[in-house]
mmCIF file of C-alpha atoms in Angstrom:
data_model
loop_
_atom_site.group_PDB
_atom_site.id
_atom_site.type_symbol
_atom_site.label_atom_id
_atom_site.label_comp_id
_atom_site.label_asym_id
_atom_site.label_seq_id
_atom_site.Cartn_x
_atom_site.Cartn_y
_atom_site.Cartn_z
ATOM 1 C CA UNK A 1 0.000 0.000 0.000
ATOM 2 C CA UNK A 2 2.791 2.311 0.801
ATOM 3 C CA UNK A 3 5.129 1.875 -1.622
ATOM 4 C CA UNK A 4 1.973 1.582 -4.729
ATOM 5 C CA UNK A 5 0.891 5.084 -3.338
ATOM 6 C CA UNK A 6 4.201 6.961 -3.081
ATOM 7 C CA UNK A 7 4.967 5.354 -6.386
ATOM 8 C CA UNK A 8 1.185 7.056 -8.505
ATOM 9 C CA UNK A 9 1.668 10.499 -6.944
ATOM 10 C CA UNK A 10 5.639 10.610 -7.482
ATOM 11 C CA UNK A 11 5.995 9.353 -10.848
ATOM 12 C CA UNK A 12 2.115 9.470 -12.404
ATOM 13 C CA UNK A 13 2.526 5.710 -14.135
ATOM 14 C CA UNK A 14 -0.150 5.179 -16.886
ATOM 15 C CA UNK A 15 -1.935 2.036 -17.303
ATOM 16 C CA UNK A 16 -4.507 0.895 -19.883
ATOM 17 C CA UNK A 17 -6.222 -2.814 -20.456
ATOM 18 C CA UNK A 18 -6.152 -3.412 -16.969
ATOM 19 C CA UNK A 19 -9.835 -4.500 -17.136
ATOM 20 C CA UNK A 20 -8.343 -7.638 -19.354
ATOM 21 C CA UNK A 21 -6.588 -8.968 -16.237
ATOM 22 C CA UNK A 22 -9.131 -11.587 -15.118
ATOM 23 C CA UNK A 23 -10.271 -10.702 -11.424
ATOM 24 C CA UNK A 24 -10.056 -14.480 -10.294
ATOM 25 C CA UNK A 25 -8.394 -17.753 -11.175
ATOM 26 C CA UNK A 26 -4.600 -18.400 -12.569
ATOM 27 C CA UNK A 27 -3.167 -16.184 -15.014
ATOM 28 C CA UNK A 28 0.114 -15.723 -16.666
ATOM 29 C CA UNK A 29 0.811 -12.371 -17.178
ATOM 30 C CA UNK A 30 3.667 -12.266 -19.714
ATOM 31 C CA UNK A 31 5.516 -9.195 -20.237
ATOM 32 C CA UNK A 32 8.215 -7.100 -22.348
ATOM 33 C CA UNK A 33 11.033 -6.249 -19.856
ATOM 34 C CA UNK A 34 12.784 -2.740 -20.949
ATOM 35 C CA UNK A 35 14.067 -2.107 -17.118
ATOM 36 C CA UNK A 36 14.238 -3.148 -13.618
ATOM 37 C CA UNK A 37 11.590 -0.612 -13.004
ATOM 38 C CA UNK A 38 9.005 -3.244 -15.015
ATOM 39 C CA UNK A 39 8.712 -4.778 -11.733
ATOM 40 C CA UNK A 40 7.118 -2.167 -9.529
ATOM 41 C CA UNK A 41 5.232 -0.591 -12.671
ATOM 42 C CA UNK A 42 3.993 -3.567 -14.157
ATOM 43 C CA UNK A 43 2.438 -4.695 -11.159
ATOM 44 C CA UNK A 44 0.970 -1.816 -9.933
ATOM 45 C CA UNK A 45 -2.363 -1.158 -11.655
ATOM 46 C CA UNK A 46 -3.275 -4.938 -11.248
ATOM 47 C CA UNK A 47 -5.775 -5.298 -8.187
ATOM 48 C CA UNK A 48 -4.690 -8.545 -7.595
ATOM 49 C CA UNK A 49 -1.313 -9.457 -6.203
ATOM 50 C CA UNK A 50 1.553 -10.337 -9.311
ATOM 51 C CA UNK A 51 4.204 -13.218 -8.275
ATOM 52 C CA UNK A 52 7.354 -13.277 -9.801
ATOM 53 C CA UNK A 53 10.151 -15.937 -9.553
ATOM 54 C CA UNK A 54 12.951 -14.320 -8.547
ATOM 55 C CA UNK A 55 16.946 -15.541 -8.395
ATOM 56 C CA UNK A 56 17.667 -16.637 -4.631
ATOM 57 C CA UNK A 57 20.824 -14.087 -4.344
ATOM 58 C CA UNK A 58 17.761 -11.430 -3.551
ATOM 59 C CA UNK A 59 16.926 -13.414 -0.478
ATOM 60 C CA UNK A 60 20.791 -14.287 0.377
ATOM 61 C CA UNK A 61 22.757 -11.761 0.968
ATOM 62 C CA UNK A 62 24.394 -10.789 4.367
ATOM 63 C CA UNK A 63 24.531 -7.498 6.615
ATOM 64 C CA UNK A 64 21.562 -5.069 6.627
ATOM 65 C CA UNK A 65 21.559 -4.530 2.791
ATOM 66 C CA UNK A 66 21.018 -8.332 1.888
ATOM 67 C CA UNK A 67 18.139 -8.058 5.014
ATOM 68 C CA UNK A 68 16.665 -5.288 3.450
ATOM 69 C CA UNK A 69 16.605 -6.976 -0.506
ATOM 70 C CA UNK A 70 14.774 -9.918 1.270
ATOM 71 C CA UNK A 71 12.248 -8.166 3.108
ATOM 72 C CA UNK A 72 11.680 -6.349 0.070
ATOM 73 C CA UNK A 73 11.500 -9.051 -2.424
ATOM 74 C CA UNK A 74 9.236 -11.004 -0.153
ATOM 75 C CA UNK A 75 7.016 -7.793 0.180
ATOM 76 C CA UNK A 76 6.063 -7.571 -2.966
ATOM 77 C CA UNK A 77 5.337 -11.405 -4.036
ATOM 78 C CA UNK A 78 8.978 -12.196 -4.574
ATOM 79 C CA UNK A 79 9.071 -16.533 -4.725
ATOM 80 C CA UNK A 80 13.119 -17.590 -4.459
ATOM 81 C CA UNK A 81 14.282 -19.627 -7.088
ATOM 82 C CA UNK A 82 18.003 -21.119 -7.919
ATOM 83 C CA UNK A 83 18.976 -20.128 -11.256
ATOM 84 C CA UNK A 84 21.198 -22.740 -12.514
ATOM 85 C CA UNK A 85 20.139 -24.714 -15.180
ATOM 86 C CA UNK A 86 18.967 -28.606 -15.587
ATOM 87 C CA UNK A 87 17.058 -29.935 -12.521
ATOM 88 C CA UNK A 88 16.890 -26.449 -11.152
ATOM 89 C CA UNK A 89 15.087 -25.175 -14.339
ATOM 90 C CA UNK A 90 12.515 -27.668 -14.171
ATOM 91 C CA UNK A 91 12.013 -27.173 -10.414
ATOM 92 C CA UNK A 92 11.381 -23.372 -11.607
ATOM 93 C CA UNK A 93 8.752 -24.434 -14.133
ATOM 94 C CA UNK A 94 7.224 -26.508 -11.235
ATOM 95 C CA UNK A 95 7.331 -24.134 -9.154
ATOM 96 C CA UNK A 96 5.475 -21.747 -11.163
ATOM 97 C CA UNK A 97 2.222 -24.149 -11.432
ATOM 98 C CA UNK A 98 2.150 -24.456 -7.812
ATOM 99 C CA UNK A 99 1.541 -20.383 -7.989
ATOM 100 C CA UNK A 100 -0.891 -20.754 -10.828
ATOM 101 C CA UNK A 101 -2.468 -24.380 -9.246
ATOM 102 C CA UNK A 102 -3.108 -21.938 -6.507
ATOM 103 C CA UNK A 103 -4.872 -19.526 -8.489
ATOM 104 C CA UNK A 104 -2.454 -16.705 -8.670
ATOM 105 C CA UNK A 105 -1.235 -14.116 -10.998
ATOM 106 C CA UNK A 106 2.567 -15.210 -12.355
ATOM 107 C CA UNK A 107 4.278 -13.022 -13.857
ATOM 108 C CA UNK A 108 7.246 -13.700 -16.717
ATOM 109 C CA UNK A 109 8.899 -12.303 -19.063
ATOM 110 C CA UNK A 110 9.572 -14.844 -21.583
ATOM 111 C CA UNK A 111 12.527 -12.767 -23.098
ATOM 112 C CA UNK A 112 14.593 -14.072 -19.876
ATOM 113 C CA UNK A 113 17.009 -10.618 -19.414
ATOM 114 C CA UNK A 114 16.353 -7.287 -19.624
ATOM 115 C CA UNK A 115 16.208 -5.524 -23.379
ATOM 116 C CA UNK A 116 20.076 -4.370 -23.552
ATOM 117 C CA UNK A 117 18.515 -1.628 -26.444
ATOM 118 C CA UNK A 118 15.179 -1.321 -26.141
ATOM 119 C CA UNK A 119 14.110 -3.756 -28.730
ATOM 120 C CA UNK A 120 12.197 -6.916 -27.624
ATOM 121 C CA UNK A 121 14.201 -10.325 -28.182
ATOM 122 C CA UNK A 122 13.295 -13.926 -29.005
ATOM 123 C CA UNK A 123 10.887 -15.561 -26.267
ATOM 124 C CA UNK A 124 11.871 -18.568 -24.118
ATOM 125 C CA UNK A 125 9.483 -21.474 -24.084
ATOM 126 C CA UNK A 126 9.056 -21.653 -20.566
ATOM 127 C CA UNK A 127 6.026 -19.124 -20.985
ATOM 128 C CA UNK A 128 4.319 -21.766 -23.246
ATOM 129 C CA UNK A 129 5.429 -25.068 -20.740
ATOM 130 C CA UNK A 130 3.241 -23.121 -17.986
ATOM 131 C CA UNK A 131 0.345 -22.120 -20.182
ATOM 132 C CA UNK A 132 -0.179 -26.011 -21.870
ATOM 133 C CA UNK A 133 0.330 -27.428 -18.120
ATOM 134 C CA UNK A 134 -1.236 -25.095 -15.768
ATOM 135 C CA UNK A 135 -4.036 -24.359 -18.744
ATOM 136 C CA UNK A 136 -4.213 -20.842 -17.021
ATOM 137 C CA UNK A 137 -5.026 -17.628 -20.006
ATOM 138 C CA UNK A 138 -1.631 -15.464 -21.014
ATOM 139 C CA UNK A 139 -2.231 -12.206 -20.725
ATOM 140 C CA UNK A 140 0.565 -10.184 -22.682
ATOM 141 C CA UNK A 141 1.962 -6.880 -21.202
ATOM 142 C CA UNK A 142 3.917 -4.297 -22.577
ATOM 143 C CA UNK A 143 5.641 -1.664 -20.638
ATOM 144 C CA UNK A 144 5.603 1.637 -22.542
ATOM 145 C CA UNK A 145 8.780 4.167 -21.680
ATOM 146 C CA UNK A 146 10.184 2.257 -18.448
ATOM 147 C CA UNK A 147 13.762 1.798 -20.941
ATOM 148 C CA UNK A 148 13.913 5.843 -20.863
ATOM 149 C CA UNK A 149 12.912 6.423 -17.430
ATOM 150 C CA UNK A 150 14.983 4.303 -15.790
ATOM 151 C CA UNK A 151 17.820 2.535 -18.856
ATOM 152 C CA UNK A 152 19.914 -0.776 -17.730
ATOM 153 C CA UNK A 153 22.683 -0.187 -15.315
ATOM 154 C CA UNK A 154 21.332 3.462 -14.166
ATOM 155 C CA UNK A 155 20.026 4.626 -10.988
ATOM 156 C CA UNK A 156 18.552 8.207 -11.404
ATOM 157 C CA UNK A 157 14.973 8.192 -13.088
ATOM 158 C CA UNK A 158 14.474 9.998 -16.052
ATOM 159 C CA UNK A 159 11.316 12.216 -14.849
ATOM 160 C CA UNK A 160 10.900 13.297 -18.628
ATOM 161 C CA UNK A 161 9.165 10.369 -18.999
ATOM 162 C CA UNK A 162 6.336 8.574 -17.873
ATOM 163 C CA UNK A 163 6.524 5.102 -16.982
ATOM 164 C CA UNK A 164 3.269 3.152 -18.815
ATOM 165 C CA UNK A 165 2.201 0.123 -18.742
ATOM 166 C CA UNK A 166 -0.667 -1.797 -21.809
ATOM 167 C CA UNK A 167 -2.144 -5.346 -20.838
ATOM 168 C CA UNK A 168 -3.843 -7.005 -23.981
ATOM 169 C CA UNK A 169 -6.716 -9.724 -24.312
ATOM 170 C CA UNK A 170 -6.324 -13.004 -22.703
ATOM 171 C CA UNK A 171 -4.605 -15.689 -24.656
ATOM 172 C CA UNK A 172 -6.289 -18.808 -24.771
ATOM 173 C CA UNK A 173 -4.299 -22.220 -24.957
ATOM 174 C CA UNK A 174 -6.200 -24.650 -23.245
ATOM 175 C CA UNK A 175 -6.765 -25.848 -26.540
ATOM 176 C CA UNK A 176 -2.894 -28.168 -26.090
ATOM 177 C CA UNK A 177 -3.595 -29.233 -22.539
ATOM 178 C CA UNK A 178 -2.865 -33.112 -22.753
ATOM 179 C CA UNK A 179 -1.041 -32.791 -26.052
ATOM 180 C CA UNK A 180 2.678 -33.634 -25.959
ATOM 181 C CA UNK A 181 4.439 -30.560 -25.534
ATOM 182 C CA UNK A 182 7.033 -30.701 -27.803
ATOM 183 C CA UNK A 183 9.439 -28.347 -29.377
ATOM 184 C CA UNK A 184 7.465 -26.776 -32.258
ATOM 185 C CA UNK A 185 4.458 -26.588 -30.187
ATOM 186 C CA UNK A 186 6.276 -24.913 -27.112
ATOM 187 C CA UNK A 187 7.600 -22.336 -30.480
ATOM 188 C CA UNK A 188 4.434 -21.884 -31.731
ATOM 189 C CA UNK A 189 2.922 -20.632 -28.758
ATOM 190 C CA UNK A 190 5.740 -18.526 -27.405
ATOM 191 C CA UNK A 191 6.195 -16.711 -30.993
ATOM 192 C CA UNK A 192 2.298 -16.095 -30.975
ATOM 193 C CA UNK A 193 2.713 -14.673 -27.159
ATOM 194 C CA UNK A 194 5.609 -12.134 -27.631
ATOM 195 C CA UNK A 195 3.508 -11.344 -31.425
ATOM 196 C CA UNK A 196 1.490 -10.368 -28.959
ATOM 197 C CA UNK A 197 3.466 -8.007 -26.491
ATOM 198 C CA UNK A 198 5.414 -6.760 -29.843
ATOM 199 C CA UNK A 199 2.087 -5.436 -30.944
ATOM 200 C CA UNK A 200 1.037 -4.209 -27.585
ATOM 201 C CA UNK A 201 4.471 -2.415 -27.300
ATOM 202 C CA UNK A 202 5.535 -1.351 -30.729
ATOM 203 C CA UNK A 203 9.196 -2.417 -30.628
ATOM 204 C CA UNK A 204 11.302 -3.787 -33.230
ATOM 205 C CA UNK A 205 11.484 -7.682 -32.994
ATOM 206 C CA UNK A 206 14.689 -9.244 -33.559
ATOM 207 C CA UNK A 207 14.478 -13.130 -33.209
ATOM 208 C CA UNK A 208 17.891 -14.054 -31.348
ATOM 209 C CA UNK A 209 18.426 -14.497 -28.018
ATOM 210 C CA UNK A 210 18.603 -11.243 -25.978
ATOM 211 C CA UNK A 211 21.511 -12.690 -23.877
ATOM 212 C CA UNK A 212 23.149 -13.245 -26.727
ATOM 213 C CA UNK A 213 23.067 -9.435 -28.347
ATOM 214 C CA UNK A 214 23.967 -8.105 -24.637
ATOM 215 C CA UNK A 215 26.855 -10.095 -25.359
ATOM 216 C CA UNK A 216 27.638 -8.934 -28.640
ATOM 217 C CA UNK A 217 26.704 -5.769 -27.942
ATOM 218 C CA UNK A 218 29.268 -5.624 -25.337
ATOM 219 C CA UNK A 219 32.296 -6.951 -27.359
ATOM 220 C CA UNK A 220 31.173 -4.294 -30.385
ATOM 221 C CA UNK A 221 29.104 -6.670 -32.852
ATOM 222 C CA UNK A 222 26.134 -6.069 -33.093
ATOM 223 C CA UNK A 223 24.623 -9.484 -34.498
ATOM 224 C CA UNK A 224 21.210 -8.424 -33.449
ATOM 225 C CA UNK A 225 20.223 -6.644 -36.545
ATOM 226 C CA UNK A 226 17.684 -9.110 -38.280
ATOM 227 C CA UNK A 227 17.002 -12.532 -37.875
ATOM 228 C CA UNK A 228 19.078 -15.478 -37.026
ATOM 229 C CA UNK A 229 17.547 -18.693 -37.367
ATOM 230 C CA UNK A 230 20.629 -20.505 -36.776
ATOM 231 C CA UNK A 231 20.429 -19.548 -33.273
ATOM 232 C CA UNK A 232 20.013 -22.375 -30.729
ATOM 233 C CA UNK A 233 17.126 -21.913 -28.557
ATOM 234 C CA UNK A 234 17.259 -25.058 -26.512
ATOM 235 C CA UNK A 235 13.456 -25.984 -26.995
ATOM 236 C CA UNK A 236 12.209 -27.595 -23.293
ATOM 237 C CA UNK A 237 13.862 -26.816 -20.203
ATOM 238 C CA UNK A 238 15.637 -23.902 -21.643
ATOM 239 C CA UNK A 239 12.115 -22.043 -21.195
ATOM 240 C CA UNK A 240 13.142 -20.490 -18.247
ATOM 241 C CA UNK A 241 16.804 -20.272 -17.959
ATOM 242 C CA UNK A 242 16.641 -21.471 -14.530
ATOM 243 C CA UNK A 243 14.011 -18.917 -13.796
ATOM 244 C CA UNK A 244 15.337 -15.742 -15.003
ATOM 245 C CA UNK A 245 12.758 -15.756 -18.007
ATOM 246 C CA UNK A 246 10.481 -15.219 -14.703
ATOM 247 C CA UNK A 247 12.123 -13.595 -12.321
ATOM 248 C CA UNK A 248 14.236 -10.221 -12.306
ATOM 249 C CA UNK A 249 17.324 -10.175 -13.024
#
C-alpha cells in the first residue's frame, strides 16, 4: 500500500487494459522487460497481487543490505528460485504451477534478461510449458517508456518520462492441454505470445536471443540486426533459464 501510493503520486505511471486482467483464477501475465523498473510498474495497476520468480541471491545476501533486498522481495510477491540450469530449471517451471495451481497471478517475461537496447528479443518457451500445463489464459503486457525512465545499469529516473504500462486480451491455450508438448508446439505458442506483447508495445522484434546481443553488444558486434535462425534456442527446459525468463534479473 505504501510503496503503490508513493509510487502514482511521485511518478504518475499510466496504465490501460487493466480491465483484461481476469479478477479471479490463474493467469500468466507475460511481459516485455525494458528495465528493472518493469517490476514495480507492471504490477501496480493490477488489483490482484503479481508473483514473480525471482533468483535466490535477492533473499541471500548478508549485513543489513542483503536483510533489506529480502524483506523487500518477499514484500512484494517475490518466490526464491536457484537459477542454474537442468534440474533447477525444471524445479522453476514446477514451481510456477504451484503459484498458478493456486490460483495466482505469475508473472514472466519470456525474453529471460532485460532488453540491452530497447528492442524486444526472441521468447523462451518456458512461458508456453506453464500455459499447456497449468491451462491458465496469457495475458501479454507491454511496458511503454520504463527503458527511458529508468535505462539498464542506471540509478537516477528519467522524470521526462512517464513510466506506462498496456495489458492485452487473454490468450487462450487450453486448446494443447494433454497434447505432448514438444518443441514446435512450445515455439508456436511462445512466438504467438511475444507477437502479442510486440504489438502491444511497438518495438522492433529481432528473433535471437537477448543474452546473446547483450553479449555482442558488449564486445562491439552487433549481431542483433535481423534474424538469425541458426540460433540455438534449446526448446524444453531452456524455457526459463533457470528462472530468469520469470524472475528479475
Amino acid at each position: 500500500m505504501t510503496l503503490g501510493m508513493t509510487l502514482k503520486i511521485v511518478f504518475r505511471p499510466r496504465a490501460s487494459g487493466v480491465k483484461n486482467v481476469p479478477r479471479r483464477g490463474p493467469v500468466i501475465l507475460a511481459s516485455n522487460h525494458l528495465s528493472f523498473s518493469d517490476h514495480f510498474f507492471g504490477p501496480l495497476p493490477v488489483p490482484r497481487k503479481v508473483i514473480f520468480l525471482a533468483k535466490s541471491e535477492y533473499f541471500t545476501g548478508r549485513g543489513l543490505k542483503g536483510l533489506i533486498s529480502k524483506v523487500f522481495f518477499t514484500g512484494v510477491g517475490q518466490i526464491p528460485i536457484d537459477r542454474g540450469g537442468g534440474a533447477a530449471s525444471e524445479q522453476a517451471i514446477r514451481t510456477g504451477l504451484r503459484v498458478l495451481a493456486a490460483g495466482h497471478v505469475l508473472g514472466i517475461y519470456p525474453e529471460g534478461t532485460r532488453s540491452p537496447d530497447g528492442r524486444l528479443y526472441r521468447g523462451k518457451t518456458g512461458v508456453a510449458r506453464l500455459a499447456i500445463e497449468s491451462g491458465a489464459p496469457v495475458v501479454p503486457c507491454a511496458m511503454i517508456d520504463t527503458f527511458q525512465f529508468l535505462p539498464p545499469g542506471t540509478l537516477r529516473p528519467n522524470m521526462r518520462f512517464r513510466p506506462g504500462v498496456r495489458f492485452g486480451e487473454p490468450l487462450d491455450f487450453s486448446r494443447y492441454r494433454g497434447r505432448e508438448a514438444d518443441g514446435p508446439l512450445l515455439r508456436t505458442i511462445t512466438d504467438e505470445i511475444m507477437q502479442a506483447i510486440a504489438a502491444l508495445s511497438g518495438q522492433e522484434y529481432v528473433d535471437i536471443d537477448a543474452r546473446r546481443a547483450k553479449a555482442e553488444l558488449a564486445s562491439g558486434h552487433d549481431g542483433a540486426s535481423g534474424h538469425d535462425g541458426a540460433s540455438s534456442d534449446h526448446e524444453g527446459h531452456e524455457g526459463h533459464e533457470g528462472g530468469r525468463s520469470i524472475g528479475p534479473e
